[in-house]
């Protein structure tokens, strides 16, 4: 059956600036906001935008990510007209194929896309926290008769030099692209969201492969090539909350912002829900000694201590007389008694033994890795 | 591949004393413990054994149950390769629907076909009103080791743990073999001096052939296919019946008071752990949800919550289901608040059960007692003036 | 995301004239075309539009339907994120079940809640007894373009294509606008001179708000929520009703003869392609199966088979369902043989419908006519001597 | 939850001896027997043996294979206690990882297996046509207190030199392994089916990786290493139909054998079903001009010609006056009118135009590739 639109979520990156948080798992699989992993936002956007055919390109440490995404059923993507498909490196008659860049990853999966035979391909990153209706962007793309539409966001002028910046004419047509320019001519930063006419993009990718194999990255190669050929490239402005949680600091910040019940993301909005793979676990148990304020707690938690302005993901245990403030605790962490945690991120399944103090400073956020054990006598080999 | 079991869940259970909570749902669909329904417990226990397919006998439309169970995939009961959940609506009445005949299932035939077509070697009978978490693999091993014709699960309880007029039964064991069941009595018929009893938990395992023989008897005598009746038929036939002792958490859900108590029991860590963490993980239909938010001024003391709540008030000894909001200044004690309920400012609730989607207006006060908690029906609105606008 | 539709399938359809095939199944569950049931056709047409969830109104236990539909995942109707198939058993009678109240759904409330809670903007009504394959996306575009309050699907047919006493209706169009419906008549009431008619296919689309208004009328007047009644209410309210013409294959399944004919129709390539290949792909519950084996001596002439058969005999103008075996020397003509039936050596069948799991013993002969095919009930055994051992 | 047994189906091989049939798809995904793909037999064996946790290791052209296997639901593997998981090459902090051999593929997926924490690992190939109860082999493995049990099959002595042969002592303990020996001492050929105690195997693989990285293949490296260390290796004899369909000839032969209603595989046995991913298609339509004998036909077929001793997979069309004999036609092939096909394999979606003759000889089987067009005027670019 012919599909109008296929979305490709590029989720293969390591996200090395997240340090030990992405040692064993890919960045899009990093937990967020108590009940989510980062990729849930892009997947939910697809589902809410009515795009049910989604390729999820994975490559780096994909076991947890693949398991999380499955066939997309948790996002309602397993309809008769689509589903989520994990796409990973593979070999063929032409040899072994790892993905060398964003555009190269799409090139390697041409067969997958061609099987769906879509008119449009939406290229997304699995790394960002935001809610966006891609269907509206697609409407815009059609209206403009664009061959490429780039999602952009106005950023403060002083920050513009940290982004890939799109210079547009009066009709919003993109006339120039500057990657991290010293003197930006525009404050429209690329969000890494692209809508392409598939047949056109495919031609570019195949031609490049036959020639010099230079089109490996969308920002660095494909957009400049499109500009050179005078393609109809338009900028689609997004105004709303959008966050790249690519560093420890931005991940912590985004979680602290997320705590605000008035947060622009409005996680409780029933009309644009953020779906996830919810674990089947027990209710939250707050004992007599618990003391919780301005915090998010998730099913499976057992809380006997004091929690202030923090997010506790599912199945976290906090012992008596422990105190957690301004922190983000990932799923299945076990925190003993008399523990003090401030301004920290505690990894999945970490074990903080009795009496330990983990306290960030005004400059730095403390991070405990996945399954890391802090304090106590360890009997493990 | 070995020891496959065909479970039959008898969900046509008496629910009179649980009204109004059971006005529109069977006992099996009663919400419990912030995020479960009673049916989740027997269903979850099935994950411990090899179940190719399960049969449910319900009465009436079973809408709330269907909606919860769907394909059974939550409990691994959905299978594209034969099997799955077969539901039989047992409408025990002469039904005439304007001109067209009603497609009533045939009670005995449905049992017969389910069991004989299943590729299981054993049949398991259970219900949903004995809240517990039984390890069926261990029951199975016991049954095999004893080379029993029939094995029935029981628990030693005090007389006071069930109603005086309970409809359930107490088992009697052989004097020579304390594991062998030789009879049973209605609990209501026990003399006042009998303080301890062996409660028949109405969970039975037996091989397919034996079951089909007992089913034949039930059909011949036009009796229901209940554990009690099958024990009687087995005794009549001199079959060996062994009792398997269950020592975990148990509550017989037979009236509002026991239902209330069962929920409150979970606020005790020992009970909570016994029910949820000692045997099979308890699985329920997954719901998409956001974490629960506890506001700056919230005060929580010994309480359980599901996801998706917003809590700004005081909550003590309470069990709070999904999507409940509790406003600042509100106080909820010793209560069960079901899904979608909304509690406004300065409300005071004590010993109250709010069914789903109840709206408690600013300043309203409701106070029941532990023996007689106030039950507010689904969709009701409660005003500060003491008026209740009934939801049904 | 746009133009979401909430479909309501009214499966409480008259099935008197389809007995004994409908003794234990509703019309919607009737097997058709080697591997389908009638419900597959409306369900498959739903795949052409955006359906967050669907409601089914059935009567009785609906066991055969539940077993077929399960979670609805075959048709993309299962969704973990809200939605799915909601089934309402509409038991329109005073039911008393030994002491306990019956959990009857509330007919009008069920409609109301389904529609008002759905996030769809449109409501679609359809049934299962009009065998067809309607492109609902095109219906939707027509409805929007016409800015119609209500759109109803019809087909131009000859009088002879339905029963003289058909319970269905014929639409009348406005003289000024031949697409606008201004009234309807019962087909049975038409005069003998009227040879062509616009059959009301009982498929209706309308926006949510309009539907809820009409539902309110139905409730007030205690009338069923049928397309016929909703057309009447719409006419009463001077709403604009447009007719959308369907030109594909249609057969009204209203008696054994029309059911037989519909199956035979499929042996004509034009009909077959029109129903299966011109609109939505027709989806049915997937079954695991092996290819069908045709033996050395088999002789097949214009026939259809499902997988999993073993054919050694002669088959002509016949529709053969899954897991049927036809032995050497047997001859099957102008017949419908349902799943699991076994036809032994030297059997002769002509104008026969065998329901599921019928055993035809060596040498038996059955011969019906095109107007009155012989129908053999499920599970029957037929002996050469002409004896039939009834299956029910 | 602790799992007793995890099965790993090695389905990454190209199967190059199948020529153009494995150009675009991996060998385990090659169609077989009208309604199946080769891997269905191994997957169904797992399901029927009660092994629900199955890793399917893919690498070569995996799109169709992955799509076919999905989460294993079609084989009943998506239970609460297991499911099928596709395992493909991925990258990690240690670099990019393609699978270099059977044992190396398992080494690369240690994390996957460790997550399941099994006692035993069953290693299977996705290439063979057979029915086998792995549970019985596991019982044997436990009885013998083996650390490795190898599935073996007695082959005619004259063929033994074409196989890896296991020499056993009187207790069935394997004392020597000969790879394609000139003078075989035993006629017990390895079927490539292994049951290992996981912790032991893992130690071998990890140690080897740390040292010389020599253990990349089970037959060539792991079994010899186990023998050197005097591990308890036992042979489990299988007697039944077993066929490696690794060549065009064996694929054709196996299909012709499969046609026999008395075939040992007994495909209609309800107690040991071979499951597949059955397409949703129309009934088989045999028109007035059709003539079918001693053949298997599958749903979706439209037959107006004559079919003799052949297998037609689902959705094959055969026009009038065409004649097909002793052939295996893969799904969705379209065969025009007046076509003659004998002793041939026709690939998925191939199109044989009117009047074409495709006739194998006593020595060779004719093969038409996937989507290949034979005869007619092609309008395609």
Coordinates of N, CA, C and O in Angstrom, one line a residue, chain C residues 15-119:
Chain C
X15 N -32.0 -12.5 11.8 CA -31.3 -13.6 11.2 C -32.3 -14.8 11.1 O -31.8 -15.9 10.8
X16 N -33.6 -14.5 11.3 CA -34.5 -15.7 11.2 C -34.4 -16.5 10.0 O -34.4 -17.7 10.0
X17 N -34.4 -15.8 8.8 CA -34.5 -16.5 7.6 C -33.2 -17.2 7.2 O -33.0 -17.8 6.2
X18 N -32.1 -17.0 8.1 CA -30.8 -17.6 7.8 C -30.6 -18.9 8.6 O -29.5 -19.4 8.6
X19 N -31.6 -19.3 9.4 CA -31.5 -20.5 10.2 C -31.4 -21.7 9.3 O -32.0 -21.7 8.2
X20 N -30.7 -22.8 9.6 CA -30.0 -23.0 10.9 C -28.6 -22.4 11.0 O -28.0 -22.5 12.0
X21 N -28.2 -21.7 9.9 CA -26.8 -21.2 10.0 C -26.6 -20.2 11.1 O -25.5 -20.0 11.6
X22 N -27.7 -19.5 11.5 CA -27.6 -18.5 12.5 C -28.2 -19.0 13.8 O -28.4 -18.1 14.7
X23 N -28.3 -20.3 14.0 CA -28.8 -20.7 15.3 C -27.9 -20.3 16.4 O -28.3 -20.0 17.5
X24 N -26.6 -20.3 16.1 CA -25.6 -20.1 17.2 C -24.6 -19.0 16.9 O -23.6 -18.9 17.4
X25 N -24.9 -18.2 15.8 CA -24.0 -17.1 15.5 C -24.9 -16.0 14.9 O -25.9 -16.2 14.3
X26 N -24.5 -14.8 15.1 CA -25.2 -13.6 14.5 C -24.8 -13.6 13.0 O -23.9 -14.3 12.5
X27 N -25.6 -12.8 12.2 CA -25.3 -12.7 10.8 C -23.8 -12.3 10.6 O -23.2 -12.8 9.7
X28 N -23.3 -11.4 11.4 CA -22.0 -10.9 11.3 C -20.9 -12.0 11.3 O -19.8 -11.9 10.7
X29 N -21.2 -13.1 12.0 CA -20.2 -14.2 12.1 C -20.4 -15.2 11.0 O -19.7 -16.3 11.1
X30 N -21.3 -15.1 10.1 CA -21.5 -16.1 9.0 C -20.3 -16.2 8.2 O -19.7 -15.2 7.7
X31 N -19.8 -17.4 8.0 CA -18.6 -17.7 7.1 C -19.0 -17.4 5.7 O -20.1 -17.6 5.2
X32 N -18.0 -16.8 5.0 CA -18.2 -16.5 3.6 C -16.9 -16.6 2.8 O -15.9 -16.2 3.3
X33 N -17.1 -17.0 1.6 CA -15.9 -17.0 0.6 C -14.7 -17.7 1.1 O -13.6 -17.1 1.0
X34 N -14.8 -18.9 1.5 CA -13.7 -19.8 1.9 C -13.0 -19.5 3.2 O -12.5 -20.4 3.8
X35 N -12.8 -18.2 3.5 CA -12.0 -17.9 4.6 C -12.4 -16.7 5.4 O -11.7 -16.2 6.3
X36 N -13.5 -16.1 5.1 CA -14.0 -14.9 5.7 C -15.2 -15.1 6.6 O -15.8 -16.1 6.5
X37 N -15.5 -14.1 7.4 CA -16.9 -13.9 8.0 C -17.4 -12.6 7.5 O -16.6 -11.7 7.1
X38 N -18.7 -12.4 7.5 CA -19.3 -11.2 7.0 C -18.7 -10.0 7.6 O -18.5 -8.9 7.0
X39 N -18.4 -10.0 8.9 CA -17.9 -8.8 9.6 C -16.6 -8.3 9.1 O -16.3 -7.2 9.2
X40 N -15.9 -9.2 8.4 CA -14.6 -8.8 7.8 C -14.7 -7.7 6.8 O -13.8 -6.9 6.7
X41 N -15.9 -7.6 6.2 CA -16.0 -6.6 5.1 C -16.2 -5.2 5.7 O -15.4 -4.3 5.3
X42 N -17.1 -5.0 6.6 CA -17.2 -3.7 7.2 C -15.9 -3.3 7.9 O -15.4 -2.2 7.8
X43 N -15.3 -4.3 8.6 CA -14.1 -4.1 9.4 C -12.9 -3.6 8.4 O -12.2 -2.7 8.7
X44 N -12.8 -4.3 7.3 CA -11.8 -4.0 6.4 C -12.0 -2.6 5.8 O -11.0 -1.9 5.5
X45 N -13.3 -2.3 5.5 CA -13.5 -1.0 5.0 C -13.0 0.1 5.9 O -12.6 1.2 5.5
X46 N -13.1 -0.2 7.2 CA -12.6 0.8 8.2 C -11.1 1.1 8.1 O -10.7 2.2 8.5
X47 N -10.4 0.2 7.5 CA -8.9 0.5 7.4 C -8.7 1.7 6.4 O -7.6 2.2 6.4
X48 N -9.7 2.1 5.6 CA -9.5 3.2 4.7 C -9.6 4.6 5.4 O -9.3 5.6 4.7
X49 N -10.1 4.6 6.6 CA -10.2 5.9 7.3 C -9.5 5.9 8.6 O -9.0 4.8 9.1
X50 N -9.4 7.0 9.3 CA -8.7 7.1 10.6 C -9.7 6.8 11.7 O -10.6 7.5 12.0
X51 N -9.5 5.6 12.3 CA -10.5 5.1 13.3 C -9.8 5.0 14.7 O -9.0 4.0 14.8
X52 N -10.0 5.9 15.6 CA -9.3 5.7 16.9 C -9.9 4.5 17.7 O -9.2 3.8 18.4
X53 N -11.2 4.3 17.6 CA -11.8 3.2 18.3 C -13.2 2.9 17.6 O -13.8 3.7 17.0
X54 N -13.7 1.6 17.8 CA -14.9 1.2 17.2 C -15.8 0.6 18.3 O -15.3 0.0 19.2
X55 N -17.1 0.8 18.1 CA -18.1 0.2 19.0 C -18.9 -0.8 18.3 O -19.4 -0.6 17.2
X56 N -19.1 -2.0 18.9 CA -19.9 -3.0 18.4 C -21.1 -3.2 19.2 O -21.0 -3.4 20.5
X57 N -22.3 -3.2 18.7 CA -23.5 -3.6 19.4 C -24.0 -4.9 19.0 O -24.3 -5.1 17.8
X58 N -24.0 -5.9 19.9 CA -24.3 -7.2 19.6 C -25.4 -7.7 20.5 O -25.8 -7.0 21.5
X59 N -26.0 -8.8 20.2 CA -27.0 -9.3 21.1 C -26.5 -10.6 21.7 O -25.7 -11.3 21.0
X60 N -26.8 -11.0 22.9 CA -26.4 -12.3 23.4 C -24.9 -12.3 23.7 O -24.3 -11.3 23.9
X61 N -24.4 -13.5 23.8 CA -23.0 -13.7 24.3 C -22.0 -13.3 23.2 O -20.9 -12.9 23.6
X62 N -22.4 -13.4 22.0 CA -21.4 -13.0 20.9 C -20.1 -13.8 20.9 O -19.1 -13.3 20.5
X63 N -20.2 -15.0 21.4 CA -19.0 -15.8 21.6 C -18.2 -15.9 20.2 O -17.0 -15.7 20.2
X64 N -19.0 -16.3 19.2 CA -18.3 -16.5 17.9 C -17.7 -15.2 17.4 O -16.6 -15.3 16.7
X65 N -18.3 -14.1 17.7 CA -17.8 -12.8 17.2 C -16.5 -12.5 18.0 O -15.5 -12.1 17.4
X66 N -16.6 -12.6 19.3 CA -15.4 -12.2 20.1 C -14.2 -13.1 19.7 O -13.1 -12.6 19.6
X67 N -14.5 -14.3 19.5 CA -13.4 -15.3 19.1 C -12.8 -14.8 17.8 O -11.6 -15.0 17.6
X68 N -13.6 -14.3 16.9 CA -13.0 -13.9 15.6 C -12.3 -12.6 15.7 O -11.2 -12.4 15.2
X69 N -12.9 -11.6 16.4 CA -12.4 -10.3 16.5 C -11.2 -10.1 17.4 O -10.3 -9.4 17.1
X70 N -11.3 -10.8 18.5 CA -10.3 -10.6 19.6 C -10.0 -9.1 19.8 O -10.9 -8.4 20.1
X71 N -8.8 -8.7 19.7 CA -8.5 -7.4 20.0 C -8.7 -6.4 18.9 O -8.6 -5.2 19.0
X72 N -9.1 -7.0 17.7 CA -9.3 -6.1 16.5 C -8.0 -5.8 15.8 O -7.9 -5.0 14.9
X73 N -6.9 -6.4 16.3 CA -5.6 -6.1 15.7 C -5.5 -6.4 14.2 O -4.7 -5.7 13.5
X74 N -6.2 -7.4 13.8 CA -6.2 -7.8 12.4 C -6.5 -6.6 11.5 O -5.9 -6.4 10.4
X75 N -7.4 -5.7 12.0 CA -7.8 -4.6 11.2 C -7.2 -3.3 11.7 O -7.7 -2.2 11.4
X76 N -6.2 -3.4 12.5 CA -5.5 -2.2 13.0 C -6.4 -1.5 14.0 O -6.2 -0.3 14.3
X77 N -7.3 -2.2 14.6 CA -8.2 -1.5 15.5 C -7.7 -1.7 17.0 O -8.3 -1.0 17.8
X78 N -6.8 -2.5 17.2 CA -6.2 -2.6 18.5 C -5.2 -1.5 18.7 O -4.4 -1.2 17.8
X79 N -5.3 -0.8 19.8 CA -4.3 0.2 20.0 C -4.1 0.3 21.5 O -5.0 0.4 22.3
X80 N -2.8 0.3 21.9 CA -2.6 0.4 23.3 C -2.8 1.8 23.8 O -2.9 2.1 24.9
X81 N -2.9 2.7 22.8 CA -3.0 4.1 23.3 C -4.4 4.6 23.1 O -4.7 5.5 22.4
X82 N -5.3 4.1 24.0 CA -6.7 4.5 23.9 C -7.3 3.9 22.7 O -6.6 3.5 21.7
X83 N -8.6 3.7 22.7 CA -9.2 3.1 21.5 C -9.3 1.6 21.6 O -9.3 1.1 22.7
X84 N -9.4 1.0 20.5 CA -9.7 -0.4 20.4 C -11.1 -0.6 20.1 O -11.8 0.3 19.8
X85 N -11.5 -1.9 20.3 CA -12.9 -2.2 20.0 C -13.7 -2.3 21.3 O -13.3 -3.0 22.2
X86 N -14.7 -1.6 21.4 CA -15.6 -1.7 22.6 C -16.9 -2.5 22.2 O -17.5 -2.1 21.3
X87 N -17.1 -3.5 22.9 CA -18.3 -4.3 22.6 C -19.4 -4.2 23.6 O -19.1 -4.2 24.8
X88 N -20.6 -3.9 23.1 CA -21.7 -3.7 24.0 C -22.7 -4.8 23.7 O -23.2 -4.9 22.6
X89 N -23.1 -5.6 24.7 CA -24.1 -6.6 24.5 C -25.4 -5.9 24.8 O -25.7 -5.5 25.9
X90 N -26.2 -5.9 23.8 CA -27.5 -5.2 24.0 C -28.6 -6.2 24.3 O -29.2 -6.8 23.4
X91 N -28.8 -6.5 25.5 CA -29.7 -7.5 25.9 C -31.0 -6.7 26.3 O -31.1 -6.1 27.4
X92 N -31.9 -6.8 25.4 CA -33.1 -5.9 25.5 C -34.2 -6.6 26.2 O -35.3 -6.9 25.7
X93 N -34.0 -7.0 27.4 CA -35.0 -7.8 28.1 C -34.8 -7.7 29.6 O -33.7 -7.3 30.1
X94 N -35.8 -8.0 30.3 CA -35.7 -8.0 31.8 C -35.0 -9.3 32.2 O -35.6 -10.3 32.1
X95 N -33.8 -9.1 32.6 CA -33.0 -10.3 32.9 C -32.8 -10.4 34.4 O -32.5 -9.5 35.1
X96 N -33.1 -11.6 34.9 CA -32.8 -11.8 36.3 C -31.9 -13.0 36.4 O -32.3 -14.1 35.9
X97 N -30.8 -12.9 37.0 CA -29.9 -14.0 37.2 C -29.9 -14.4 38.6 O -29.4 -13.6 39.5
X98 N -30.3 -15.6 38.9 CA -30.4 -16.1 40.3 C -29.8 -15.1 41.3 O -28.7 -15.2 41.7
X99 N -30.7 -14.3 41.8 CA -30.3 -13.4 42.9 C -29.4 -12.2 42.5 O -29.6 -11.1 43.0
X100 N -28.5 -12.4 41.5 CA -27.7 -11.2 41.2 C -28.3 -10.5 40.0 O -28.9 -11.0 39.1
X101 N -28.1 -9.2 40.0 CA -28.5 -8.4 38.9 C -27.7 -8.7 37.7 O -26.5 -9.0 37.8
X102 N -28.3 -8.6 36.6 CA -27.5 -8.8 35.3 C -26.8 -7.4 35.0 O -27.4 -6.4 35.1
X103 N -25.6 -7.5 34.5 CA -24.9 -6.3 34.2 C -25.2 -6.0 32.7 O -24.4 -6.0 31.8
X104 N -26.4 -5.6 32.5 CA -26.8 -5.2 31.2 C -26.2 -3.9 30.8 O -26.1 -3.0 31.7
X105 N -25.7 -3.7 29.7 CA -25.3 -2.4 29.3 C -26.5 -1.5 29.1 O -27.6 -2.0 29.0
X106 N -26.3 -0.3 29.2 CA -27.4 0.6 28.9 C -27.2 1.1 27.5 O -26.3 1.8 27.1
X107 N -28.2 0.7 26.7 CA -28.1 0.9 25.3 C -27.8 2.4 24.8 O -26.8 2.6 24.1
X108 N -28.6 3.3 25.3 CA -28.4 4.7 24.9 C -27.1 5.3 25.5 O -26.3 6.0 24.9
X109 N -26.9 5.0 26.8 CA -25.7 5.4 27.5 C -24.5 4.9 26.8 O -23.5 5.6 26.7
X110 N -24.5 3.7 26.4 CA -23.3 3.1 25.8 C -23.0 3.8 24.5 O -21.8 4.1 24.2
X111 N -24.0 4.1 23.7 CA -23.8 4.9 22.5 C -23.2 6.3 22.9 O -22.3 6.8 22.3
X112 N -23.9 6.9 23.8 CA -23.5 8.3 24.2 C -22.0 8.3 24.7 O -21.2 9.2 24.2
X113 N -21.7 7.4 25.6 CA -20.3 7.5 26.1 C -19.3 7.1 25.1 O -18.3 7.8 25.0
X114 N -19.6 6.2 24.2 CA -18.6 5.8 23.2 C -18.3 7.0 22.3 O -17.2 7.4 22.1
X115 N -19.4 7.7 21.9 CA -19.2 8.8 21.0 C -18.6 10.0 21.7 O -17.7 10.6 21.2
X116 N -19.1 10.3 22.8 CA -18.7 11.6 23.4 C -17.3 11.4 24.0 O -16.5 12.4 24.0
X117 N -16.8 10.2 24.4 CA -15.5 10.1 24.8 C -14.5 9.9 23.7 O -13.3 10.0 23.9
X118 N -14.9 9.5 22.6 CA -14.0 9.3 21.4 C -13.5 10.7 21.0 O -14.1 11.7 21.1
X119 N -12.2 10.7 20.5 CA -11.7 12.0 20.0 C -12.0 12.1 18.5 O -11.3 12.9 17.8

